[in-house]
mmCIF file of C-alpha atoms in Angstrom:
data_model
loop_
_atom_site.group_PDB
_atom_site.id
_atom_site.type_symbol
_atom_site.label_atom_id
_atom_site.label_comp_id
_atom_site.label_asym_id
_atom_site.label_seq_id
_atom_site.Cartn_x
_atom_site.Cartn_y
_atom_site.Cartn_z
ATOM 1 C CA MET A 12 -12.412 -65.392 8.017
ATOM 2 C CA THR A 13 -9.908 -62.517 8.089
ATOM 3 C CA THR A 14 -8.598 -61.501 4.656
ATOM 4 C CA ARG A 15 -4.922 -62.325 4.298
ATOM 5 C CA THR A 16 -2.564 -59.437 3.574
ATOM 6 C CA VAL A 17 0.512 -59.148 1.375
ATOM 7 C CA LEU A 18 3.075 -56.374 1.111
ATOM 8 C CA VAL A 19 4.668 -56.114 -2.336
ATOM 9 C CA SER A 20 7.761 -53.949 -2.630
ATOM 10 C CA GLY A 21 8.155 -52.373 -6.076
ATOM 11 C CA ALA A 22 5.632 -50.694 -8.383
ATOM 12 C CA GLY A 23 7.451 -51.346 -11.637
ATOM 13 C CA ILE A 24 6.260 -54.374 -13.612
ATOM 14 C CA ALA A 25 6.607 -57.408 -11.330
ATOM 15 C CA GLY A 26 4.934 -55.698 -8.359
ATOM 16 C CA PRO A 27 1.650 -54.656 -10.010
ATOM 17 C CA SER A 28 1.557 -58.024 -11.803
ATOM 18 C CA ALA A 29 1.785 -59.737 -8.435
ATOM 19 C CA ALA A 30 -0.933 -57.407 -7.090
ATOM 20 C CA HIS A 31 -3.260 -58.468 -9.907
ATOM 21 C CA TRP A 32 -2.863 -62.199 -9.334
ATOM 22 C CA LEU A 33 -2.684 -62.100 -5.542
ATOM 23 C CA HIS A 34 -5.950 -60.160 -5.521
ATOM 24 C CA ARG A 35 -7.419 -62.896 -7.704
ATOM 25 C CA GLY A 36 -6.276 -65.338 -5.033
ATOM 26 C CA GLY A 37 -8.129 -63.489 -2.296
ATOM 27 C CA TYR A 38 -5.324 -61.419 -0.781
ATOM 28 C CA ARG A 39 -5.503 -57.769 0.200
ATOM 29 C CA VAL A 40 -2.413 -56.215 -1.379
ATOM 30 C CA THR A 41 -0.328 -53.173 -0.497
ATOM 31 C CA VAL A 42 2.405 -52.066 -2.923
ATOM 32 C CA VAL A 43 5.171 -49.795 -1.623
ATOM 33 C CA GLU A 44 7.422 -47.927 -4.075
ATOM 34 C CA SER A 45 10.483 -45.841 -3.227
ATOM 35 C CA ALA A 46 9.968 -43.450 -6.158
ATOM 36 C CA PRO A 47 7.518 -40.579 -5.593
ATOM 37 C CA ALA A 48 5.460 -41.617 -8.634
ATOM 38 C CA LEU A 49 5.402 -44.108 -11.486
ATOM 39 C CA ARG A 50 8.654 -44.061 -13.403
ATOM 40 C CA PRO A 51 8.274 -42.796 -17.003
ATOM 41 C CA GLY A 52 10.177 -43.858 -20.107
ATOM 42 C CA GLY A 53 12.531 -46.776 -19.968
ATOM 43 C CA GLN A 54 13.504 -49.324 -22.566
ATOM 44 C CA ALA A 55 11.090 -51.141 -24.827
ATOM 45 C CA VAL A 56 10.083 -54.610 -23.647
ATOM 46 C CA ASP A 57 8.593 -57.297 -25.864
ATOM 47 C CA PHE A 58 6.410 -60.350 -25.379
ATOM 48 C CA ARG A 59 6.164 -63.592 -27.321
ATOM 49 C CA GLY A 60 4.323 -66.889 -27.300
ATOM 50 C CA GLU A 61 3.436 -68.045 -23.800
ATOM 51 C CA GLN A 62 3.860 -64.539 -22.415
ATOM 52 C CA VAL A 63 1.214 -63.155 -24.782
ATOM 53 C CA LYS A 64 -1.205 -65.759 -23.415
ATOM 54 C CA LEU A 65 -0.539 -64.360 -19.953
ATOM 55 C CA LEU A 66 -1.254 -60.771 -21.073
ATOM 56 C CA ALA A 67 -4.570 -61.912 -22.522
ATOM 57 C CA ALA A 68 -5.466 -63.757 -19.319
ATOM 58 C CA MET A 69 -4.722 -60.610 -17.297
ATOM 59 C CA GLY A 70 -7.024 -58.573 -19.516
ATOM 60 C CA VAL A 71 -4.319 -56.071 -20.532
ATOM 61 C CA LEU A 72 -3.331 -57.288 -24.000
ATOM 62 C CA ASP A 73 -5.644 -54.972 -25.933
ATOM 63 C CA GLU A 74 -4.475 -51.939 -23.955
ATOM 64 C CA ILE A 75 -0.837 -52.890 -24.498
ATOM 65 C CA ARG A 76 -1.448 -53.176 -28.230
ATOM 66 C CA ARG A 77 -2.837 -49.630 -28.215
ATOM 67 C CA TYR A 78 0.517 -48.416 -26.962
ATOM 68 C CA GLU A 79 2.838 -50.816 -28.774
ATOM 69 C CA THR A 80 5.918 -49.416 -30.466
ATOM 70 C CA ALA A 81 5.230 -51.117 -33.834
ATOM 71 C CA MET A 82 8.922 -50.831 -34.615
ATOM 72 C CA GLY A 83 10.166 -51.600 -38.092
ATOM 73 C CA ASP A 84 13.645 -52.534 -39.257
ATOM 74 C CA GLN A 85 16.902 -51.558 -37.582
ATOM 75 C CA THR A 86 19.796 -50.093 -39.562
ATOM 76 C CA VAL A 87 23.234 -51.091 -38.288
ATOM 77 C CA LEU A 88 26.086 -48.689 -39.020
ATOM 78 C CA GLY A 89 29.723 -49.496 -39.495
ATOM 79 C CA LEU A 90 32.649 -47.830 -37.738
ATOM 80 C CA ASP A 91 32.560 -45.093 -40.383
ATOM 81 C CA GLY A 92 28.919 -44.302 -39.645
ATOM 82 C CA ARG A 93 27.644 -45.758 -42.914
ATOM 83 C CA PRO A 94 24.931 -48.454 -43.103
ATOM 84 C CA VAL A 95 26.256 -51.997 -43.326
ATOM 85 C CA LEU A 96 23.057 -54.013 -42.859
ATOM 86 C CA THR A 97 19.359 -53.873 -42.104
ATOM 87 C CA ALA A 98 17.954 -56.189 -39.439
ATOM 88 C CA PRO A 99 14.249 -57.149 -39.351
ATOM 89 C CA GLY A 100 12.335 -55.568 -36.501
ATOM 90 C CA ALA A 101 10.476 -58.807 -35.780
ATOM 91 C CA ALA A 102 13.679 -60.320 -34.414
ATOM 92 C CA TRP A 103 13.692 -57.859 -31.507
ATOM 93 C CA SER A 104 10.117 -56.609 -31.158
ATOM 94 C CA GLY A 105 8.387 -59.943 -30.590
ATOM 95 C CA GLU A 106 4.629 -60.246 -31.054
ATOM 96 C CA VAL A 107 4.021 -57.013 -29.167
ATOM 97 C CA GLU A 108 6.468 -54.418 -27.838
ATOM 98 C CA ILE A 109 5.823 -51.504 -25.470
ATOM 99 C CA LEU A 110 7.850 -48.983 -23.520
ATOM 100 C CA ARG A 111 8.447 -50.068 -19.950
ATOM 101 C CA GLY A 112 6.930 -46.839 -18.611
ATOM 102 C CA ASP A 113 3.732 -47.341 -20.610
ATOM 103 C CA LEU A 114 3.474 -50.928 -19.397
ATOM 104 C CA ALA A 115 3.954 -49.875 -15.766
ATOM 105 C CA ARG A 116 1.164 -47.295 -16.102
ATOM 106 C CA ILE A 117 -1.226 -49.833 -17.660
ATOM 107 C CA LEU A 118 -0.588 -52.351 -14.888
ATOM 108 C CA TYR A 119 -1.001 -49.686 -12.223
ATOM 109 C CA GLU A 120 -4.320 -48.532 -13.659
ATOM 110 C CA HIS A 121 -5.417 -52.153 -13.983
ATOM 111 C CA THR A 122 -4.855 -52.804 -10.263
ATOM 112 C CA ALA A 123 -5.333 -49.437 -8.505
ATOM 113 C CA ALA A 124 -9.016 -50.033 -7.667
ATOM 114 C CA HIS A 125 -8.206 -53.019 -5.454
ATOM 115 C CA THR A 126 -4.600 -52.334 -4.402
ATOM 116 C CA GLU A 127 -3.208 -49.860 -1.893
ATOM 117 C CA TYR A 128 -0.242 -48.089 -3.513
ATOM 118 C CA VAL A 129 2.206 -46.229 -1.272
ATOM 119 C CA PHE A 130 4.693 -44.076 -3.178
ATOM 120 C CA GLY A 131 7.783 -42.381 -1.788
ATOM 121 C CA ASP A 132 8.582 -44.992 0.854
ATOM 122 C CA ARG A 133 10.578 -48.205 1.230
ATOM 123 C CA VAL A 134 11.090 -51.204 3.480
ATOM 124 C CA THR A 135 13.861 -50.807 6.091
ATOM 125 C CA SER A 136 13.483 -53.988 8.157
ATOM 126 C CA LEU A 137 11.577 -57.268 8.293
ATOM 127 C CA THR A 138 10.913 -59.289 11.446
ATOM 128 C CA GLU A 139 9.074 -62.570 11.083
ATOM 129 C CA THR A 140 6.714 -63.660 13.844
ATOM 130 C CA ALA A 141 4.618 -66.782 14.314
ATOM 131 C CA ASP A 142 1.756 -65.350 12.266
ATOM 132 C CA GLY A 143 3.224 -62.702 9.981
ATOM 133 C CA VAL A 144 5.989 -60.246 9.154
ATOM 134 C CA GLU A 145 6.492 -56.990 11.029
ATOM 135 C CA VAL A 146 7.712 -54.366 8.567
ATOM 136 C CA THR A 147 9.296 -50.987 9.242
ATOM 137 C CA PHE A 148 9.439 -48.273 6.597
ATOM 138 C CA HIS A 149 11.689 -45.305 5.906
ATOM 139 C CA ARG A 150 8.796 -42.863 6.317
ATOM 140 C CA GLY A 151 5.582 -44.653 7.194
ATOM 141 C CA ALA A 152 4.511 -46.274 10.453
ATOM 142 C CA PRO A 153 5.354 -49.959 11.071
ATOM 143 C CA ARG A 154 2.815 -52.481 9.799
ATOM 144 C CA LYS A 155 2.282 -56.224 9.882
ATOM 145 C CA PHE A 156 1.509 -58.463 6.896
ATOM 146 C CA ASP A 157 0.948 -62.176 6.393
ATOM 147 C CA LEU A 158 3.472 -62.301 3.538
ATOM 148 C CA VAL A 159 6.036 -60.017 1.890
ATOM 149 C CA VAL A 160 7.004 -60.115 -1.801
ATOM 150 C CA GLY A 161 10.219 -58.449 -2.927
ATOM 151 C CA ALA A 162 9.575 -57.294 -6.501
ATOM 152 C CA ASP A 163 11.885 -54.300 -6.210
ATOM 153 C CA GLY A 164 14.517 -55.062 -8.824
ATOM 154 C CA VAL A 165 18.185 -55.854 -8.916
ATOM 155 C CA HIS A 166 18.885 -53.534 -5.965
ATOM 156 C CA SER A 167 16.058 -55.030 -3.886
ATOM 157 C CA GLY A 168 15.651 -53.631 -0.395
ATOM 158 C CA VAL A 169 13.537 -56.626 0.625
ATOM 159 C CA ARG A 170 16.297 -58.988 -0.474
ATOM 160 C CA ALA A 171 18.855 -56.999 1.535
ATOM 161 C CA ALA A 172 16.627 -57.030 4.626
ATOM 162 C CA ALA A 173 15.816 -60.749 4.434
ATOM 163 C CA PHE A 174 18.848 -62.343 2.796
ATOM 164 C CA GLY A 175 21.778 -59.983 3.307
ATOM 165 C CA PRO A 176 23.826 -57.340 1.457
ATOM 166 C CA GLU A 177 23.556 -57.105 -2.323
ATOM 167 C CA PRO A 178 27.232 -57.832 -3.210
ATOM 168 C CA GLY A 179 26.765 -61.408 -2.045
ATOM 169 C CA PHE A 180 24.243 -62.072 -4.830
ATOM 170 C CA ARG A 181 25.080 -59.646 -7.653
ATOM 171 C CA SER A 182 27.409 -60.567 -10.521
ATOM 172 C CA ASP A 183 28.411 -57.624 -12.699
ATOM 173 C CA LEU A 184 29.031 -58.529 -16.343
ATOM 174 C CA GLY A 185 31.492 -55.719 -17.075
ATOM 175 C CA PHE A 186 29.121 -53.361 -18.874
ATOM 176 C CA GLY A 187 26.817 -50.482 -18.048
ATOM 177 C CA ILE A 188 23.520 -49.487 -19.604
ATOM 178 C CA ALA A 189 21.762 -46.131 -19.877
ATOM 179 C CA GLY A 190 18.651 -44.736 -21.519
ATOM 180 C CA PHE A 191 16.907 -41.400 -21.992
ATOM 181 C CA THR A 192 14.762 -39.531 -24.499
ATOM 182 C CA ALA A 193 15.913 -36.763 -26.827
ATOM 183 C CA PRO A 194 14.458 -34.668 -29.669
ATOM 184 C CA ASN A 195 14.092 -36.615 -32.924
ATOM 185 C CA HIS A 196 16.536 -34.596 -35.010
ATOM 186 C CA LEU A 197 17.175 -37.671 -37.180
ATOM 187 C CA GLY A 198 13.581 -37.814 -38.441
ATOM 188 C CA LEU A 199 13.196 -41.531 -37.647
ATOM 189 C CA ASP A 200 9.715 -43.025 -37.998
ATOM 190 C CA HIS A 201 9.136 -46.430 -36.367
ATOM 191 C CA THR A 202 12.719 -47.386 -37.158
ATOM 192 C CA SER A 203 15.975 -47.533 -35.231
ATOM 193 C CA ILE A 204 19.716 -47.198 -35.792
ATOM 194 C CA MET A 205 22.597 -48.976 -34.040
ATOM 195 C CA TYR A 206 26.114 -47.517 -33.971
ATOM 196 C CA ASN A 207 29.237 -48.857 -32.268
ATOM 197 C CA GLU A 208 32.753 -47.878 -31.387
ATOM 198 C CA PRO A 209 34.978 -50.206 -29.341
ATOM 199 C CA GLY A 210 33.389 -50.736 -25.946
ATOM 200 C CA ARG A 211 30.471 -48.400 -26.678
ATOM 201 C CA GLY A 212 27.133 -48.937 -28.381
ATOM 202 C CA LEU A 213 24.249 -46.618 -29.190
ATOM 203 C CA SER A 214 20.762 -47.555 -30.319
ATOM 204 C CA VAL A 215 18.254 -44.813 -31.168
ATOM 205 C CA GLY A 216 14.694 -45.209 -32.349
ATOM 206 C CA SER A 217 11.394 -43.378 -32.689
ATOM 207 C CA HIS A 218 7.902 -44.870 -32.743
ATOM 208 C CA ARG A 219 4.628 -43.637 -31.195
ATOM 209 C CA LEU A 220 5.811 -40.094 -30.485
ATOM 210 C CA PRO A 221 7.359 -38.853 -33.747
ATOM 211 C CA ASP A 222 9.186 -35.920 -32.139
ATOM 212 C CA ARG A 223 11.049 -38.110 -29.616
ATOM 213 C CA LEU A 224 14.060 -40.377 -29.872
ATOM 214 C CA HIS A 225 14.622 -43.167 -27.388
ATOM 215 C CA VAL A 226 18.362 -43.402 -26.793
ATOM 216 C CA ASN A 227 19.874 -46.579 -25.359
ATOM 217 C CA LEU A 228 23.568 -46.784 -24.504
ATOM 218 C CA VAL A 229 25.691 -49.790 -23.571
ATOM 219 C CA PHE A 230 29.327 -49.439 -22.583
ATOM 220 C CA ALA A 231 32.254 -51.368 -21.120
ATOM 221 C CA ALA A 232 32.456 -50.398 -17.460
ATOM 222 C CA ASP A 233 34.585 -52.782 -15.434
ATOM 223 C CA GLY A 234 34.583 -51.804 -11.786
ATOM 224 C CA VAL A 235 32.303 -48.759 -12.158
ATOM 225 C CA GLU A 236 29.664 -48.366 -9.414
ATOM 226 C CA PHE A 237 26.411 -46.790 -10.605
ATOM 227 C CA HIS A 238 23.819 -47.416 -7.926
ATOM 228 C CA ARG A 239 25.008 -44.869 -5.347
ATOM 229 C CA ARG A 240 25.348 -41.953 -7.760
ATOM 230 C CA THR A 241 22.839 -39.122 -7.900
ATOM 231 C CA ALA A 242 20.966 -38.379 -11.141
ATOM 232 C CA VAL A 243 23.275 -35.410 -11.833
ATOM 233 C CA GLU A 244 26.345 -37.555 -11.240
ATOM 234 C CA GLN A 245 24.970 -40.275 -13.529
ATOM 235 C CA SER A 246 24.331 -37.721 -16.284
ATOM 236 C CA ARG A 247 27.894 -36.429 -16.002
ATOM 237 C CA LEU A 248 29.263 -39.974 -16.044
ATOM 238 C CA ILE A 249 27.463 -40.809 -19.293
ATOM 239 C CA ALA A 250 28.579 -37.528 -20.867
ATOM 240 C CA GLN A 251 32.183 -38.323 -19.939
ATOM 241 C CA LEU A 252 32.076 -41.935 -21.136
ATOM 242 C CA PHE A 253 30.685 -40.937 -24.558
ATOM 243 C CA ALA A 254 32.389 -37.538 -24.911
ATOM 244 C CA ASP A 255 34.678 -38.578 -27.773
ATOM 245 C CA THR A 256 32.205 -40.885 -29.537
ATOM 246 C CA GLY A 257 31.445 -40.063 -33.159
ATOM 247 C CA TRP A 258 28.392 -40.169 -35.441
ATOM 248 C CA GLU A 259 25.427 -38.254 -33.898
ATOM 249 C CA THR A 260 26.511 -38.824 -30.309
ATOM 250 C CA PRO A 261 27.417 -35.184 -29.446
ATOM 251 C CA LYS A 262 23.971 -34.013 -30.599
ATOM 252 C CA LEU A 263 22.233 -36.760 -28.617
ATOM 253 C CA LEU A 264 24.196 -35.915 -25.465
ATOM 254 C CA GLU A 265 22.910 -32.341 -25.592
ATOM 255 C CA ALA A 266 19.592 -33.706 -24.268
ATOM 256 C CA LEU A 267 21.183 -35.323 -21.204
ATOM 257 C CA PRO A 268 21.054 -32.371 -18.757
ATOM 258 C CA GLY A 269 17.297 -31.914 -19.269
ATOM 259 C CA ALA A 270 16.337 -35.604 -19.415
ATOM 260 C CA ASP A 271 13.860 -36.454 -16.669
ATOM 261 C CA ASP A 272 13.823 -40.159 -17.516
ATOM 262 C CA LEU A 273 17.546 -40.973 -17.435
ATOM 263 C CA TYR A 274 18.272 -44.534 -16.351
ATOM 264 C CA VAL A 275 21.816 -45.704 -15.598
ATOM 265 C CA ASP A 276 22.989 -48.980 -14.085
ATOM 266 C CA SER A 277 25.360 -51.876 -14.471
ATOM 267 C CA ILE A 278 24.440 -54.918 -16.516
ATOM 268 C CA SER A 279 24.287 -57.478 -13.749
ATOM 269 C CA GLN A 280 22.766 -60.780 -12.797
ATOM 270 C CA ILE A 281 21.383 -61.952 -9.468
ATOM 271 C CA HIS A 282 22.040 -65.481 -8.207
ATOM 272 C CA LEU A 283 20.590 -66.918 -4.996
ATOM 273 C CA ASP A 284 20.444 -70.465 -3.667
ATOM 274 C CA ARG A 285 16.801 -69.892 -2.745
ATOM 275 C CA TRP A 286 14.209 -67.215 -3.429
ATOM 276 C CA SER A 287 12.236 -67.398 -0.193
ATOM 277 C CA LYS A 288 12.956 -67.179 3.497
ATOM 278 C CA GLY A 289 10.064 -67.865 5.813
ATOM 279 C CA ARG A 290 7.184 -65.595 4.826
ATOM 280 C CA VAL A 291 9.320 -63.484 2.455
ATOM 281 C CA VAL A 292 9.686 -64.339 -1.235
ATOM 282 C CA LEU A 293 11.480 -62.668 -4.151
ATOM 283 C CA LEU A 294 10.114 -62.131 -7.655
ATOM 284 C CA GLY A 295 11.604 -60.979 -10.964
ATOM 285 C CA ASP A 296 14.934 -59.135 -11.059
ATOM 286 C CA ALA A 297 15.160 -59.224 -7.258
ATOM 287 C CA ALA A 298 15.479 -63.012 -7.516
ATOM 288 C CA TRP A 299 16.967 -63.840 -10.926
ATOM 289 C CA CYS A 300 17.937 -60.693 -12.879
ATOM 290 C CA ALA A 301 19.252 -61.861 -16.256
ATOM 291 C CA GLY A 302 20.160 -58.626 -18.062
ATOM 292 C CA PRO A 303 19.188 -57.499 -21.595
ATOM 293 C CA GLY A 304 17.984 -60.308 -23.835
ATOM 294 C CA GLY A 305 16.973 -62.521 -20.925
ATOM 295 C CA SER A 306 13.224 -61.914 -21.278
ATOM 296 C CA GLY A 307 13.214 -60.682 -17.692
ATOM 297 C CA THR A 308 10.051 -58.576 -17.883
ATOM 298 C CA GLY A 309 7.913 -61.324 -19.355
ATOM 299 C CA LEU A 310 9.246 -63.948 -16.962
ATOM 300 C CA ALA A 311 8.638 -61.670 -13.977
ATOM 301 C CA MET A 312 5.001 -61.287 -15.024
ATOM 302 C CA MET A 313 4.697 -65.033 -15.586
ATOM 303 C CA GLY A 314 6.311 -65.633 -12.210
ATOM 304 C CA ALA A 315 3.757 -63.392 -10.500
ATOM 305 C CA GLN A 316 0.954 -65.590 -11.793
ATOM 306 C CA VAL A 317 2.743 -68.774 -10.710
ATOM 307 C CA LEU A 318 3.424 -67.354 -7.245
ATOM 308 C CA ALA A 319 -0.203 -66.382 -6.677
ATOM 309 C CA GLY A 320 -1.461 -69.577 -8.268
ATOM 310 C CA GLU A 321 0.652 -71.821 -6.067
ATOM 311 C CA LEU A 322 -0.404 -69.891 -2.957
ATOM 312 C CA ALA A 323 -4.048 -70.341 -3.915
ATOM 313 C CA ALA A 324 -3.570 -74.022 -4.784
ATOM 314 C CA ALA A 325 -1.845 -74.634 -1.446
ATOM 315 C CA GLY A 326 -4.625 -72.935 0.498
ATOM 316 C CA GLY A 327 -2.266 -70.206 1.684
ATOM 317 C CA ASP A 328 0.448 -72.602 2.881
ATOM 318 C CA HIS A 329 3.388 -70.383 1.953
ATOM 319 C CA VAL A 330 6.062 -73.005 2.641
ATOM 320 C CA THR A 331 4.565 -75.398 0.100
ATOM 321 C CA ALA A 332 3.627 -72.649 -2.356
ATOM 322 C CA PHE A 333 7.031 -70.944 -2.365
ATOM 323 C CA ALA A 334 8.778 -74.261 -2.977
ATOM 324 C CA ARG A 335 6.500 -75.101 -5.921
ATOM 325 C CA TYR A 336 6.859 -71.571 -7.321
ATOM 326 C CA GLU A 337 10.624 -71.839 -7.265
ATOM 327 C CA GLN A 338 10.530 -75.323 -8.768
ATOM 328 C CA ARG A 339 8.597 -74.034 -11.795
ATOM 329 C CA LEU A 340 10.679 -70.892 -12.279
ATOM 330 C CA ARG A 341 14.248 -72.097 -11.722
ATOM 331 C CA LYS A 342 14.874 -73.559 -15.182
ATOM 332 C CA PRO A 343 13.272 -70.686 -17.156
ATOM 333 C CA ALA A 344 15.268 -68.189 -15.069
ATOM 334 C CA ALA A 345 18.489 -70.077 -15.820
ATOM 335 C CA ILE A 346 17.693 -69.992 -19.555
ATOM 336 C CA GLY A 347 17.105 -66.246 -19.366
ATOM 337 C CA GLN A 348 20.389 -65.710 -17.545
ATOM 338 C CA LYS A 349 22.245 -67.769 -20.142
ATOM 339 C CA ASN A 350 20.769 -65.619 -22.921
ATOM 340 C CA GLY A 351 21.504 -62.380 -21.083
ATOM 341 C CA LYS A 352 25.069 -63.203 -20.095
ATOM 342 C CA GLY A 353 26.518 -62.220 -23.476
ATOM 343 C CA SER A 354 24.349 -59.145 -24.053
ATOM 344 C CA GLY A 355 27.075 -56.620 -23.250
ATOM 345 C CA ASN A 356 29.568 -58.178 -25.650
ATOM 346 C CA PHE A 357 26.906 -58.225 -28.376
ATOM 347 C CA LEU A 358 25.668 -54.667 -27.865
ATOM 348 C CA ALA A 359 29.069 -53.075 -27.189
ATOM 349 C CA PRO A 360 31.913 -55.253 -28.524
ATOM 350 C CA ARG A 361 35.228 -54.155 -26.995
ATOM 351 C CA THR A 362 37.340 -54.011 -30.174
ATOM 352 C CA ALA A 363 36.877 -52.917 -33.777
ATOM 353 C CA ALA A 364 37.504 -56.478 -34.921
ATOM 354 C CA LYS A 365 34.763 -57.780 -32.632
ATOM 355 C CA ILE A 366 32.347 -55.121 -33.912
ATOM 356 C CA ARG A 367 32.971 -56.231 -37.484
ATOM 357 C CA GLY A 368 32.572 -59.878 -36.470
ATOM 358 C CA ARG A 369 29.306 -59.115 -34.703
ATOM 359 C CA ASN A 370 28.039 -57.301 -37.788
ATOM 360 C CA ARG A 371 28.953 -60.216 -40.041
ATOM 361 C CA ALA A 372 27.074 -62.625 -37.788
ATOM 362 C CA TYR A 373 24.174 -60.188 -37.548
ATOM 363 C CA ARG A 374 24.000 -59.859 -41.333
ATOM 364 C CA MET A 375 23.943 -63.629 -41.758
ATOM 365 C CA LEU A 376 21.251 -64.079 -39.126
ATOM 366 C CA SER A 377 19.162 -61.351 -40.771
ATOM 367 C CA THR A 378 18.833 -63.302 -44.014
ATOM 368 C CA ARG A 379 15.792 -65.417 -44.746
ATOM 369 C CA LEU A 380 17.880 -68.574 -44.632
ATOM 370 C CA PHE A 381 19.196 -68.015 -41.115
ATOM 371 C CA GLY A 382 16.421 -65.775 -39.814
ATOM 372 C CA SER A 383 14.658 -68.711 -38.217
ATOM 373 C CA ILE A 384 17.771 -69.341 -36.104
ATOM 374 C CA LEU A 385 17.674 -65.779 -34.766
ATOM 375 C CA LEU A 386 13.964 -66.024 -34.005
ATOM 376 C CA LYS A 387 14.524 -69.327 -32.235
ATOM 377 C CA MET A 388 17.237 -67.724 -30.108
ATOM 378 C CA THR A 389 15.056 -64.768 -29.146
ATOM 379 C CA ASP A 390 11.973 -66.934 -28.548
ATOM 380 C CA ARG A 391 13.750 -69.483 -26.363
ATOM 381 C CA ALA A 392 13.711 -67.464 -23.145
ATOM 382 C CA ALA A 393 10.199 -66.115 -23.750
ATOM 383 C CA ASN A 394 8.736 -69.609 -24.095
ATOM 384 C CA ALA A 395 10.806 -71.273 -21.387
ATOM 385 C CA LEU A 396 7.819 -71.256 -19.037
ATOM 386 C CA GLU A 397 4.475 -72.592 -20.199
ATOM 387 C CA TYR A 398 1.439 -70.531 -19.241
ATOM 388 C CA ARG A 399 -0.954 -72.604 -17.129
ATOM 389 C CA GLU A 400 -4.245 -71.635 -15.586
ATOM 390 C CA TYR A 401 -4.738 -72.006 -11.846
ATOM 391 C CA PRO A 402 -8.407 -72.762 -11.114
ATOM 392 C CA ALA A 403 -7.822 -71.721 -7.503
ATOM 393 C CA LEU A 404 -7.373 -68.100 -8.652
ATOM 394 C CA ASP A 405 -11.089 -67.455 -8.181
ATOM 395 C CA SER A 406 -12.406 -64.835 -10.598
ATOM 396 C CA SER A 407 -14.945 -63.737 -7.989
ATOM 397 C CA HIS A 408 -12.244 -61.629 -6.355
ATOM 398 C CA ARG A 409 -11.936 -59.377 -9.396
ATOM 399 C CA GLY A 410 -14.735 -57.098 -8.236
ATOM 400 C CA THR A 411 -13.314 -56.381 -4.766
ATOM 401 C CA ARG A 412 -12.418 -52.719 -4.381
ATOM 402 C CA LEU A 413 -10.815 -50.642 -1.671
ATOM 403 C CA ALA A 414 -12.898 -48.226 0.329
ATOM 404 C CA PRO A 415 -13.010 -44.676 -1.096
ATOM 405 C CA GLY A 416 -9.893 -42.711 -0.281
ATOM 406 C CA HIS A 417 -7.632 -45.770 0.009
ATOM 407 C CA GLU A 418 -6.958 -46.506 -3.641
ATOM 408 C CA VAL A 419 -3.523 -44.847 -3.584
ATOM 409 C CA GLY A 420 -1.580 -44.348 -0.380
ATOM 410 C CA HIS A 421 1.162 -41.756 0.039
ATOM 411 C CA SER A 422 3.438 -41.649 3.019
#
């Protein structure tokens, strides 16, 4: 019997997670990534409850714990730059928290022995035939696969090729988000600070690397287009948007020109009537991007296991498997999107009065009496999907490796 093949677009988090589980289901997996290498840095992502069970089942939980942020409390500053409250780190860090870049590297290393990775290339067209999908690439030669998985984020090229232009599915929530690293001139140690001015929010923290600060920015940005800008243009945009912001902002912005891990984008959600079309299926942000607070990373990893599990349970019948996959994921994705919809207004309230109101609510929720409410809110999206084992994901496939010289492909 010929081994079935799958092309996965995206080597962030969802893509390598899909590679792990699809390999367990007997597929030969190729992952194509537009970036020339793994992307470093990025925001911290946390896992809770059912998602931690998944990490253990994948065999990566111990490695993730070795690189966890172990963040402590967060100090929230008032408009005058003075502390107004301290929020418990457990509310935001979950059971385990790790930088997105560290997680991507762990998942890559966990799958590289049995997955062909092609960096520096992207899908340009998809043509379905009776027995597969013919794929053309920006740089590489055309190839044919049994199935294609779009795990390439909110700006998914697979989604554009199979379903149509992005504007038809993307809803911008009126805010932008940015992140980069800077020298730790504040001397923070496994703690973070949040500061706001109307329509702008900064969160800075330091954890595993004591000399580095992780800077996260959220800002009101109605009508601003981020995706088509170059890295230099994005850096200038952030510098302009925060040029007159107080507290330590000017010092933090000094690191922008030399930041090699700058990330800038809109806070958006993706809504589609269906997540599959023929032999093509979407996963993670490409299908249901929720935005900050929507537990998107954990749900994408959970979704990868469900997708592979349903394919294995259906004996490779992709029509049946894709329908069952979507049936299990629709409600959890909707919960995540509901949680993420108000993230911009929470992280960067548009007026001074709304900042003060947010801080009052935050202070109340940080008390022991109301802390359980906050934890329930943050846990809701993470536990929206129950982890279930799929016996059809035969563990005998774990030992399959690529031939020497094919572990990482470069076009």
